[in-house]
Tab-separated table of C-alpha atoms in Angstrom:
chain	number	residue	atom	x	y	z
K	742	UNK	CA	68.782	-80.102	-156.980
K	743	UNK	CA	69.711	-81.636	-160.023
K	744	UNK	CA	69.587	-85.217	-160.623
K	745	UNK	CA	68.645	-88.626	-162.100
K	746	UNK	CA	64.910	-89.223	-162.279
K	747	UNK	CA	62.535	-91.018	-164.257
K	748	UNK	CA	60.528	-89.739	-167.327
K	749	UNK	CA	57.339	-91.510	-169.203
K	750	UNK	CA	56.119	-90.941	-172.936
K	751	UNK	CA	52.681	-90.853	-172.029
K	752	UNK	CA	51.746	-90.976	-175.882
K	753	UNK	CA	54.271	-94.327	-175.675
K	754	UNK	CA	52.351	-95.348	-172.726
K	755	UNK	CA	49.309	-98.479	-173.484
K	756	UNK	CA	47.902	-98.150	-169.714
K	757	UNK	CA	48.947	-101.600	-168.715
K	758	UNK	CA	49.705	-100.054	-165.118
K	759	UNK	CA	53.021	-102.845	-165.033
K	760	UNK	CA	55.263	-99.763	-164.159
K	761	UNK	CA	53.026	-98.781	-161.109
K	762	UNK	CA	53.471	-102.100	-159.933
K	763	UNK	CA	56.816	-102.503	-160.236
K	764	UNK	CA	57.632	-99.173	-158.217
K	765	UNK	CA	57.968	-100.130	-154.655
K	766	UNK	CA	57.956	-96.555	-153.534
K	767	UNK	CA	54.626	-95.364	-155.108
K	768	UNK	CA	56.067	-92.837	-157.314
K	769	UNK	CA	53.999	-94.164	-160.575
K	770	UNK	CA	50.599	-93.891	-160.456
K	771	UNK	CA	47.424	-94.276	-163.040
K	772	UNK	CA	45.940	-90.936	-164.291
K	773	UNK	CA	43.461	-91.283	-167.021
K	774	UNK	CA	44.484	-94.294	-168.409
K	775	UNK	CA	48.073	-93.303	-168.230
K	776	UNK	CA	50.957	-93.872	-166.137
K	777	UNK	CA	52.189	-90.483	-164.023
K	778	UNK	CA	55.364	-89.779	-161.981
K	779	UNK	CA	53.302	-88.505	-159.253
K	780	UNK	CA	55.752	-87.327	-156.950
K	781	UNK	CA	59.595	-86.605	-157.504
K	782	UNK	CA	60.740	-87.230	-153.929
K	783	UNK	CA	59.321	-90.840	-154.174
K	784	UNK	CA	61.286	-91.446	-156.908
K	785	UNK	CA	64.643	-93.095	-155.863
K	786	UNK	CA	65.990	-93.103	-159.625
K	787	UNK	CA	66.893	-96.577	-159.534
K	788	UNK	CA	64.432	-97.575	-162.407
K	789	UNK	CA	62.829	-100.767	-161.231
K	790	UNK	CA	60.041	-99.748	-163.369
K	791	UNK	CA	62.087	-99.410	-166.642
K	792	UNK	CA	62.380	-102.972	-167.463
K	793	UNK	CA	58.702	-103.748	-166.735
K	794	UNK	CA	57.450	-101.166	-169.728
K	795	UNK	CA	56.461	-103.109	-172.501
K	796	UNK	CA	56.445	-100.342	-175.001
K	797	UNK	CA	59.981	-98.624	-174.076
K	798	UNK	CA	57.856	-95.561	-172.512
K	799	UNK	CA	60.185	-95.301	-169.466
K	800	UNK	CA	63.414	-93.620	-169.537
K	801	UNK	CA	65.902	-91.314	-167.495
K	802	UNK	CA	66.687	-87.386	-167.653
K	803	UNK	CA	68.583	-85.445	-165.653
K	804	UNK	CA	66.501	-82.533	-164.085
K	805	UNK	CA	65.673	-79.618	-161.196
K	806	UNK	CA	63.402	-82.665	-158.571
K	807	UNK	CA	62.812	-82.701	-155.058
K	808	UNK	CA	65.381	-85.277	-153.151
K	809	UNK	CA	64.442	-88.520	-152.432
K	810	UNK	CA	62.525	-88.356	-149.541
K	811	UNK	CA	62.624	-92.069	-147.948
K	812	UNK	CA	60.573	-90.934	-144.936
K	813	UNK	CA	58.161	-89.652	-146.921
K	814	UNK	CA	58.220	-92.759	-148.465
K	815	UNK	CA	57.460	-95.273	-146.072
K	816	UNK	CA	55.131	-93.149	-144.272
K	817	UNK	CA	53.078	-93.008	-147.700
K	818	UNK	CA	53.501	-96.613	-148.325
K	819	UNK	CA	52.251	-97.139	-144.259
K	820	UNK	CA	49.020	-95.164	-145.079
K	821	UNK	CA	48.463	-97.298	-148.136
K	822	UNK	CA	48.596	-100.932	-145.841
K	823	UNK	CA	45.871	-99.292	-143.497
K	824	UNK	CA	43.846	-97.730	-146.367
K	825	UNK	CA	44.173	-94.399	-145.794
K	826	UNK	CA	46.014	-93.236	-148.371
K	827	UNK	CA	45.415	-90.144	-150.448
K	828	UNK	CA	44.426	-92.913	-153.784
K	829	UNK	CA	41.598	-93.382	-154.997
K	830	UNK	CA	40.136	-96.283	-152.853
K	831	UNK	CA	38.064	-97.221	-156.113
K	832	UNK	CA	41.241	-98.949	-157.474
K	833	UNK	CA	42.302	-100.793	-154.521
K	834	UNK	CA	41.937	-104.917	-155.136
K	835	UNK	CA	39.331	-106.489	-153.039
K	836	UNK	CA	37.432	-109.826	-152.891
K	837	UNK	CA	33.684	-109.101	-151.841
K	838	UNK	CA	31.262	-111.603	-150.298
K	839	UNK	CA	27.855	-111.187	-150.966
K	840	UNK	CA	25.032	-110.251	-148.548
K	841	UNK	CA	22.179	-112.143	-147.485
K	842	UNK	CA	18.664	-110.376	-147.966
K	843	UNK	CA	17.805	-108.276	-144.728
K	844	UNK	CA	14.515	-109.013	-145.282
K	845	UNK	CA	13.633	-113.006	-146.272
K	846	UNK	CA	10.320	-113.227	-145.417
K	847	UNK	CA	9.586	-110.319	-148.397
K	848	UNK	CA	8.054	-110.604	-151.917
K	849	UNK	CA	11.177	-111.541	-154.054
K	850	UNK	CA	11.568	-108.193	-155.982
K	851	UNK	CA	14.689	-106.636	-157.841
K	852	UNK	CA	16.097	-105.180	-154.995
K	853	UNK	CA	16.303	-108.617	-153.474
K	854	UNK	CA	18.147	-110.253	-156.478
K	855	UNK	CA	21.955	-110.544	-155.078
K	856	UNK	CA	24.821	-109.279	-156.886
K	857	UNK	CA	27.316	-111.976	-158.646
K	858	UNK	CA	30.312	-109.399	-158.591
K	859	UNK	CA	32.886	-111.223	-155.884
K	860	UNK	CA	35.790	-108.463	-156.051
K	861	UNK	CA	37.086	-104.779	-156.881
K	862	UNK	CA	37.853	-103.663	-159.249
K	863	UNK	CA	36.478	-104.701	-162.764
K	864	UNK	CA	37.579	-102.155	-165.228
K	865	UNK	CA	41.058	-103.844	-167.332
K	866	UNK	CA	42.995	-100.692	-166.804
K	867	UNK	CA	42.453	-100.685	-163.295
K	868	UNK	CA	42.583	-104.531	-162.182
K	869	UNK	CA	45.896	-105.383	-160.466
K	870	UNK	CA	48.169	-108.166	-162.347
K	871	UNK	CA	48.174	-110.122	-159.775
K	872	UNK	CA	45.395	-111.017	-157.112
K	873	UNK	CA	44.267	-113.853	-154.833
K	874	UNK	CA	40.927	-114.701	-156.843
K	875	UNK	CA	42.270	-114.986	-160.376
K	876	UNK	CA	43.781	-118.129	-159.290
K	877	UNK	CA	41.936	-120.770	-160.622
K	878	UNK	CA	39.206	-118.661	-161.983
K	879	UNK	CA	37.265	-118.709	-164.492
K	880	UNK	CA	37.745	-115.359	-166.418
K	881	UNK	CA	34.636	-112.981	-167.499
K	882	UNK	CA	35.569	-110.558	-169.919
K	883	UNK	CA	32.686	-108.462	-171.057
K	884	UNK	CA	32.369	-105.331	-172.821
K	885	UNK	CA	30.785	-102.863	-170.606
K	886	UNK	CA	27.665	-102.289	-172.521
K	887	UNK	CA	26.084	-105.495	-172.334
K	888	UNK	CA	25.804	-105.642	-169.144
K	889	UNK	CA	22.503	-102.825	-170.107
K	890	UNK	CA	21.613	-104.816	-173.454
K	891	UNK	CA	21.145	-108.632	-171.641
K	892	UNK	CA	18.820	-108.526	-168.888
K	893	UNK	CA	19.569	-111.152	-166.745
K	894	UNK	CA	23.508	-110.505	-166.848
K	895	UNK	CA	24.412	-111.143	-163.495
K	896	UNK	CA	22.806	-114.605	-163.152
K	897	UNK	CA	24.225	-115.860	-166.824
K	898	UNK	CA	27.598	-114.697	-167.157
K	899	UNK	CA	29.168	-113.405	-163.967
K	900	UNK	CA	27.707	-115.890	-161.879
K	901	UNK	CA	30.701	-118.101	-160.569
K	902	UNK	CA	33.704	-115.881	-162.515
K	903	UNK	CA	35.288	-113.263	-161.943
K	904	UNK	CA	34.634	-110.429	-164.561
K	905	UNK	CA	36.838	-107.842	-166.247
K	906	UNK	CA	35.092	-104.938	-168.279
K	907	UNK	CA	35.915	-102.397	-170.617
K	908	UNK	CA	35.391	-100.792	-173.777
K	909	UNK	CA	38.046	-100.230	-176.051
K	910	UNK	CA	36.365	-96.833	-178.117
K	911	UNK	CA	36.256	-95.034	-175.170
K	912	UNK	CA	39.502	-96.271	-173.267
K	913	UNK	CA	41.520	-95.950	-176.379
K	914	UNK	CA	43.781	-98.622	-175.419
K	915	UNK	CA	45.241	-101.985	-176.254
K	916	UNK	CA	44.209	-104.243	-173.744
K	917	UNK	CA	45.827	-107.015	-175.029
K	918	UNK	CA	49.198	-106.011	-173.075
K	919	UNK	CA	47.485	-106.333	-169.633
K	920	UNK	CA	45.422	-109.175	-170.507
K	921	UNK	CA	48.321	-111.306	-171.132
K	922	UNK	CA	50.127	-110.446	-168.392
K	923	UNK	CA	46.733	-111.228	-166.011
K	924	UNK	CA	46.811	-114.550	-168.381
K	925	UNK	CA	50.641	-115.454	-167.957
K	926	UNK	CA	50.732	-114.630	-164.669
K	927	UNK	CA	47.755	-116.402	-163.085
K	928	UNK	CA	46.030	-120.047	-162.943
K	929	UNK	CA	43.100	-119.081	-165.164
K	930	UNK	CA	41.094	-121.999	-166.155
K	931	UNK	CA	38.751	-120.583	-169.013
K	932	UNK	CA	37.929	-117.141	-170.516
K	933	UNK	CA	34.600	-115.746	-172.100
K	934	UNK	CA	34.336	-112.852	-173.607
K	935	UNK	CA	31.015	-111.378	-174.200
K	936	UNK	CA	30.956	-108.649	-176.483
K	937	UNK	CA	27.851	-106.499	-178.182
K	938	UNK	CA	27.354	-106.826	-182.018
K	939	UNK	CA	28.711	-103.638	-183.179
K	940	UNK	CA	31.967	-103.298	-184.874
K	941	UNK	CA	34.095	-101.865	-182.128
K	942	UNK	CA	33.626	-104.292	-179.771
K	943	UNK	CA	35.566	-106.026	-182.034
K	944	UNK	CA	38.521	-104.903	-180.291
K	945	UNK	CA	37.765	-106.400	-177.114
K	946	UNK	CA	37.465	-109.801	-178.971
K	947	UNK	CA	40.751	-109.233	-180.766
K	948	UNK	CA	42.710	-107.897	-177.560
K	949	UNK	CA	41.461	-111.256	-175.690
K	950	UNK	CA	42.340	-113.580	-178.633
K	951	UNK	CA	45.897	-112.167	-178.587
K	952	UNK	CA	46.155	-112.470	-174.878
K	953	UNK	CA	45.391	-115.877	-174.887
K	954	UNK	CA	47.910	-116.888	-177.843
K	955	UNK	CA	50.662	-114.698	-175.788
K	956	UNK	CA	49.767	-116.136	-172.523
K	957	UNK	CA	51.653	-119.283	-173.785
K	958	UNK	CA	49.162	-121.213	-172.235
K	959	UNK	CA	45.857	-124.028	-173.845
K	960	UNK	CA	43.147	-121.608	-171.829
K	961	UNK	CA	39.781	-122.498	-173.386
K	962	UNK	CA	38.177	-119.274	-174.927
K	963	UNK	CA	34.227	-118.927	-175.592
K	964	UNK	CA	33.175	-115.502	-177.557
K	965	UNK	CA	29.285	-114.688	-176.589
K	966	UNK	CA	27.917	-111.915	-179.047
K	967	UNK	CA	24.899	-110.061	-177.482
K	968	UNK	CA	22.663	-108.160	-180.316
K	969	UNK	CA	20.942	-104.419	-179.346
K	970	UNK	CA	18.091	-105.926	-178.653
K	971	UNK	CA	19.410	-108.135	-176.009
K	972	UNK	CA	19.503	-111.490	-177.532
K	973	UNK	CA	22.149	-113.629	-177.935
K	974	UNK	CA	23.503	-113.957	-181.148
């Protein structure tokens, strides 16, 4: 049949994932950075997530689609509140509590040294807007590579925040977008960013700077530079 659906400019689209949060009926999903109409019959055409799109990707056409298939709908959206959706599970928000060694009475070794991640999941792109543990956090946000290049990571930085990664060569995005909407929309107490010496990371810097200016809110901001050979600058 023809009718009214939705249609995304994914070279419009920045990857801020607002869009898949705004539809109710799991139409929009995340590919590759990028937001997807995933299904036509979950799209109802109303265009909830038009005025979300910060970058005017989002817009109507008029085109062959499957009906709107409500059933299928809330059946999908069912399977997602048990976990048993078809998504990947990697994306799904979660706090995580960490486990006591099995073994006390052992030689301390690195296989006893606990993790200090406390939720899922840490890449920008992927991290919901909203979620229960960035209120009244304090905010880690770290390029991923020094997390290899300073040793004791873990125990210095993530220790007591909760931590955001991402590099913005490789991702290709602004994360600036999605960082001030995490920023605006949450009880954030502080932010550090920790980024490695060389010049692209300078993006990560820059994208977290402008976050905090569009936030609209006095969020103190601490920028740790980590060299290649894993000291602190």
């Amino acid at each position: 049949m023809i009718r009214k659906i939705i249609k995304i400019d994914e070279e419009k689209c920045n990857g801020c994932g607002l869009c898949a949060e705004a539809c109710h009926e799991g139409a929009i999903g995340m590919v590759n950075g990028k937001a997807k109409l995933l299904r036509d019959d979950y799209c109802d055409g109303l265009g909830d997530c038009l005025p979300v799109c910060p970058v005017d990707a989002i817009s109507f056409e008029e085109r062959e689609a499957a009906a709107y298939d409500e059933a299928a709908v809330k059946a999908n959206m069912a399977a997602k509140a048990t976990g048993c959706s078809g998504g990947c599970p990697g994306s799904q928000a979660r706090s995580i509590e960490a486990s006591p060694c099995s073994c006390p009475s052992s030689p301390a070794s690195e296989a006893d040294i606990p993790s200090a991640l406390t939720h899922w999941p840490v890449q920008i792109k992927l991290a919901p807007i909203n979620a229960p543990y960035f209120d009244g956090a304090d905010l880690l946000i770290a390029a991923d590579c020094c997390a290899y290049a300073y040793g004791n990571f873990h125990g210095k930085f993530m220790k007591g925040k909760k931590t955001l990664i991402g590099c913005p060569k490789l991702d290709m995005i602004d994360y600036s977008e999605k960082l001030t909407a995490i920023l605006a929309n949450n009880d954030i107490k502080s932010v550090t960013v920790t980024r490695m010496v060389v010049p692209c990371c300078g993006g990560i810097e820059y994208a977290v700077k402008q976050a905090v200016a569009n936030s609209g809110k006095d969020i103190p901001l601490e920028i740790v530079t980590v060299d290649l050979d894993g000291s602190l600058i």
